[in-house]
PDB file of N, CA and C in Angstrom:
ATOM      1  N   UNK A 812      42.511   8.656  26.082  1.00 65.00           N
ATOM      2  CA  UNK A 812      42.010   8.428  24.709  1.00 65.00           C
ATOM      3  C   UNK A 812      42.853   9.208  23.695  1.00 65.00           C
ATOM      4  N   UNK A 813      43.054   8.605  22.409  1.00 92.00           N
ATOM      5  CA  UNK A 813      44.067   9.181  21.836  1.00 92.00           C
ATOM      6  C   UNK A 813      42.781   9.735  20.677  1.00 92.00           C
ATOM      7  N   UNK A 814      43.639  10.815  19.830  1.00 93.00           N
ATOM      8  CA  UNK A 814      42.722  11.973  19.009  1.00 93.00           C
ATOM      9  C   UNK A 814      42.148  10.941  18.240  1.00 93.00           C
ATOM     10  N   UNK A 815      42.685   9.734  17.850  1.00 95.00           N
ATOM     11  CA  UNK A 815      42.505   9.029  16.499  1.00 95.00           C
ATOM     12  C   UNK A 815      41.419   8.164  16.754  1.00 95.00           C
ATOM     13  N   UNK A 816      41.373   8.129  18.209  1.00 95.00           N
ATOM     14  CA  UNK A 816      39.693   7.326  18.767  1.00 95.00           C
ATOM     15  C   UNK A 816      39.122   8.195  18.968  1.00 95.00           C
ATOM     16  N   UNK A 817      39.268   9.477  19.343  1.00 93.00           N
ATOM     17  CA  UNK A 817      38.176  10.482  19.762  1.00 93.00           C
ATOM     18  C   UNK A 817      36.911  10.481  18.025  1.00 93.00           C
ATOM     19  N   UNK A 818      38.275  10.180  17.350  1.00 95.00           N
ATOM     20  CA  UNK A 818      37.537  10.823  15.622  1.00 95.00           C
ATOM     21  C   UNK A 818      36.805   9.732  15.038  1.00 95.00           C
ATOM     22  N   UNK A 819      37.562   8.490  15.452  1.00 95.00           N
ATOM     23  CA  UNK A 819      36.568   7.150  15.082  1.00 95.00           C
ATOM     24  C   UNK A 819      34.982   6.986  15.677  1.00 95.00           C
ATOM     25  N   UNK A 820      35.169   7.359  17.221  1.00 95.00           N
ATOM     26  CA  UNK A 820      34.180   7.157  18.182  1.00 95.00           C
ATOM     27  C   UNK A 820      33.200   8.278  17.307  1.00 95.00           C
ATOM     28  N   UNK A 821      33.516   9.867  16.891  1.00 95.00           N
ATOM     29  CA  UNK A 821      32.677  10.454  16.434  1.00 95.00           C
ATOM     30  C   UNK A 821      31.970  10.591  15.357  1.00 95.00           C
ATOM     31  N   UNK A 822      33.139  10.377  14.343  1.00 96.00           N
ATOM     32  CA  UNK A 822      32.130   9.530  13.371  1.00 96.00           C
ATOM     33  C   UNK A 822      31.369   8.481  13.464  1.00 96.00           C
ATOM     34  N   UNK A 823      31.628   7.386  14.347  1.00 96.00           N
ATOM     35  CA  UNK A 823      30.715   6.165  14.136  1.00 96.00           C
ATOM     36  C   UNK A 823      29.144   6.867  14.776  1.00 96.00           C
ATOM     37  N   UNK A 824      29.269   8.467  15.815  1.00 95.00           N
ATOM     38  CA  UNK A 824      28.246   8.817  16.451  1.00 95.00           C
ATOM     39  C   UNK A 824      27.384   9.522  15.084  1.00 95.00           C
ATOM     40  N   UNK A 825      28.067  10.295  14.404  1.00 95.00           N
ATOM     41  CA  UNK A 825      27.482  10.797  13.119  1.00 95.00           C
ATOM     42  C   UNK A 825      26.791   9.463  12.531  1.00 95.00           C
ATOM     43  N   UNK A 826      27.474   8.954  12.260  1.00 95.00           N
ATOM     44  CA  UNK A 826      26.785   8.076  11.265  1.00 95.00           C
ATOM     45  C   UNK A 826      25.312   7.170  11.626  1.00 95.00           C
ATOM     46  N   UNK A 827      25.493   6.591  13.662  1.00 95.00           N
ATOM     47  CA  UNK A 827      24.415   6.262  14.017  1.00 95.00           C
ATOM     48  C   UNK A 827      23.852   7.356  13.761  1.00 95.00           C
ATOM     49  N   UNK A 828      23.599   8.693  14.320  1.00 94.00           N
ATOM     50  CA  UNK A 828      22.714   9.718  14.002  1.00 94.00           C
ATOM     51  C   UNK A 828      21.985   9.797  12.878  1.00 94.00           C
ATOM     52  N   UNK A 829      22.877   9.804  11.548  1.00 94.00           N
ATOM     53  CA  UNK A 829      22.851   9.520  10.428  1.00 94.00           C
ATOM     54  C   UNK A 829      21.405   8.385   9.797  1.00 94.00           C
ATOM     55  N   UNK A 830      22.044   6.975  10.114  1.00 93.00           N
ATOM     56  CA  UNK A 830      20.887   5.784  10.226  1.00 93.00           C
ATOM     57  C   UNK A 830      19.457   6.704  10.704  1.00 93.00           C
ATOM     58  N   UNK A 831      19.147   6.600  11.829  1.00 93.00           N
ATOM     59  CA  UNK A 831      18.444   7.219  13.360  1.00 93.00           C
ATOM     60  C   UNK A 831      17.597   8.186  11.635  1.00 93.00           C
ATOM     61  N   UNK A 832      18.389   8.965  11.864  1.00 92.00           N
ATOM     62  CA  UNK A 832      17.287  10.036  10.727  1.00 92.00           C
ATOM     63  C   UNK A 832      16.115   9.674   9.879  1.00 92.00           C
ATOM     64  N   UNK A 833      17.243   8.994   8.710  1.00 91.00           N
ATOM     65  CA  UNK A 833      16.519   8.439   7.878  1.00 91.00           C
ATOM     66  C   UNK A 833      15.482   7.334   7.995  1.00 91.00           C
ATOM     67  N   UNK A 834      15.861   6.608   9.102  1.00 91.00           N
ATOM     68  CA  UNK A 834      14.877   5.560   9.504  1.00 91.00           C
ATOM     69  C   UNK A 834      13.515   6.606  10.122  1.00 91.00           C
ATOM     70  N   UNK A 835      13.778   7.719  10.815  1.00 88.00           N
ATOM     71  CA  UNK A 835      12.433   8.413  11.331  1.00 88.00           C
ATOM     72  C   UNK A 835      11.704   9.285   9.849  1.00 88.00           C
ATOM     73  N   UNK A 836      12.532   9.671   9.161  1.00 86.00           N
ATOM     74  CA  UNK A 836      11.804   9.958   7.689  1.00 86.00           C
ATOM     75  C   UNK A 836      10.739   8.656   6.905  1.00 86.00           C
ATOM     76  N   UNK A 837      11.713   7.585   6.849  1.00 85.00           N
ATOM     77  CA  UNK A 837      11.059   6.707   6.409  1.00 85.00           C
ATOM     78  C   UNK A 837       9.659   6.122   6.994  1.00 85.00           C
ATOM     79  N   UNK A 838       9.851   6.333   8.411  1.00 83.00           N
ATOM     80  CA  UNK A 838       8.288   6.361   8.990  1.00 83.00           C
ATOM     81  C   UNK A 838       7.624   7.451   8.448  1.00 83.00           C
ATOM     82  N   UNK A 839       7.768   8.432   8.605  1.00 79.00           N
ATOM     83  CA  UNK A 839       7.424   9.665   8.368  1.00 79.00           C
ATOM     84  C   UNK A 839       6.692   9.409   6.965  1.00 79.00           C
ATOM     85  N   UNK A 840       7.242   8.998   5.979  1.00 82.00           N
ATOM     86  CA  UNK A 840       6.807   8.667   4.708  1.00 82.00           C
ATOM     87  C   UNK A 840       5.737   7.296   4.640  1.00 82.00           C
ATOM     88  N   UNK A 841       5.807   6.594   5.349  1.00 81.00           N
ATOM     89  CA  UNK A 841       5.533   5.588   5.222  1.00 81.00           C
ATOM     90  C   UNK A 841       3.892   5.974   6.232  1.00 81.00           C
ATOM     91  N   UNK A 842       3.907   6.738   7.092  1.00 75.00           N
ATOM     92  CA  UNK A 842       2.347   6.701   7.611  1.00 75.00           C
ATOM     93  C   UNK A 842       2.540   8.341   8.219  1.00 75.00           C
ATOM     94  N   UNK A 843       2.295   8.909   7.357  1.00 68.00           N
ATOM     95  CA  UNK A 843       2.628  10.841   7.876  1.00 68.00           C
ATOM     96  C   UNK A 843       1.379  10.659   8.755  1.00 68.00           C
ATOM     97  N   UNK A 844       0.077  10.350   8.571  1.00 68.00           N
ATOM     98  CA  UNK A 844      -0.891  10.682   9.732  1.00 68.00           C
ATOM     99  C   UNK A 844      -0.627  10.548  10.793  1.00 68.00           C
ATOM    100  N   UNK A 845      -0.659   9.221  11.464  1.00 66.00           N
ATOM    101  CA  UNK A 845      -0.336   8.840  12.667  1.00 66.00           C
ATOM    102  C   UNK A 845       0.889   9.690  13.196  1.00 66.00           C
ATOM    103  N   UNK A 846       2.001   9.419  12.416  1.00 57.00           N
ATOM    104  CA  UNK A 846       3.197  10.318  12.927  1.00 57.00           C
ATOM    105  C   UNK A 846       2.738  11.916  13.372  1.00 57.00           C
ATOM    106  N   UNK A 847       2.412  12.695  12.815  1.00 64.00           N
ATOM    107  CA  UNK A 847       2.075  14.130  12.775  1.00 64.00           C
ATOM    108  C   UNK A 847       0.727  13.934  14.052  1.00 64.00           C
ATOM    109  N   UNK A 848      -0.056  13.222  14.001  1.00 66.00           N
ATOM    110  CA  UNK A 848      -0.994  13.222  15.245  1.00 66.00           C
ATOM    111  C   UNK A 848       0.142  12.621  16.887  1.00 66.00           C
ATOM    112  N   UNK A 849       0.970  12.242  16.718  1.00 66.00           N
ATOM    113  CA  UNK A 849       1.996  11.864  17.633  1.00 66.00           C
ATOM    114  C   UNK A 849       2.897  13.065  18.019  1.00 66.00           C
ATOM    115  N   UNK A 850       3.187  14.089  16.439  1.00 62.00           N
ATOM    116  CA  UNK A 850       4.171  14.891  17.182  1.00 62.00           C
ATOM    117  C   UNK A 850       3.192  16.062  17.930  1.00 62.00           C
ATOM    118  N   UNK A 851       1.791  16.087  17.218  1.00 60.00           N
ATOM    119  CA  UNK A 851       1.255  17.284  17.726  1.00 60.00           C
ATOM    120  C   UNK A 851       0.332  17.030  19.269  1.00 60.00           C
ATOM    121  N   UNK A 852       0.303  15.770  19.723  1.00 52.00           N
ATOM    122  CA  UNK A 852      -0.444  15.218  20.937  1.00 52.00           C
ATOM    123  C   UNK A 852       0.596  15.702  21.803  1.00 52.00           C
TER     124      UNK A 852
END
């Protein structure tokens, strides 16, 4: 693997991460009860 895919491959991993987040905030916002009874069960 050359450096210049190592850096593509890792950013594209940031960025899914990235998505991934905000989509679990947006639940988060969108029904905090349920969520918070999920993280604390």
């Amino acid at each position: 693997m050359t450096i210049r895919r190592l850096k593509i491959a890792f950013a594209q991993s940031i960025l899914r991460g990235k998505i991934l987040f905000h989509q679990s905030i947006d639940k988060l916002r969108r029904n905090p009860i349920r969520m918070g009874v999920k993280n604390w069960a």
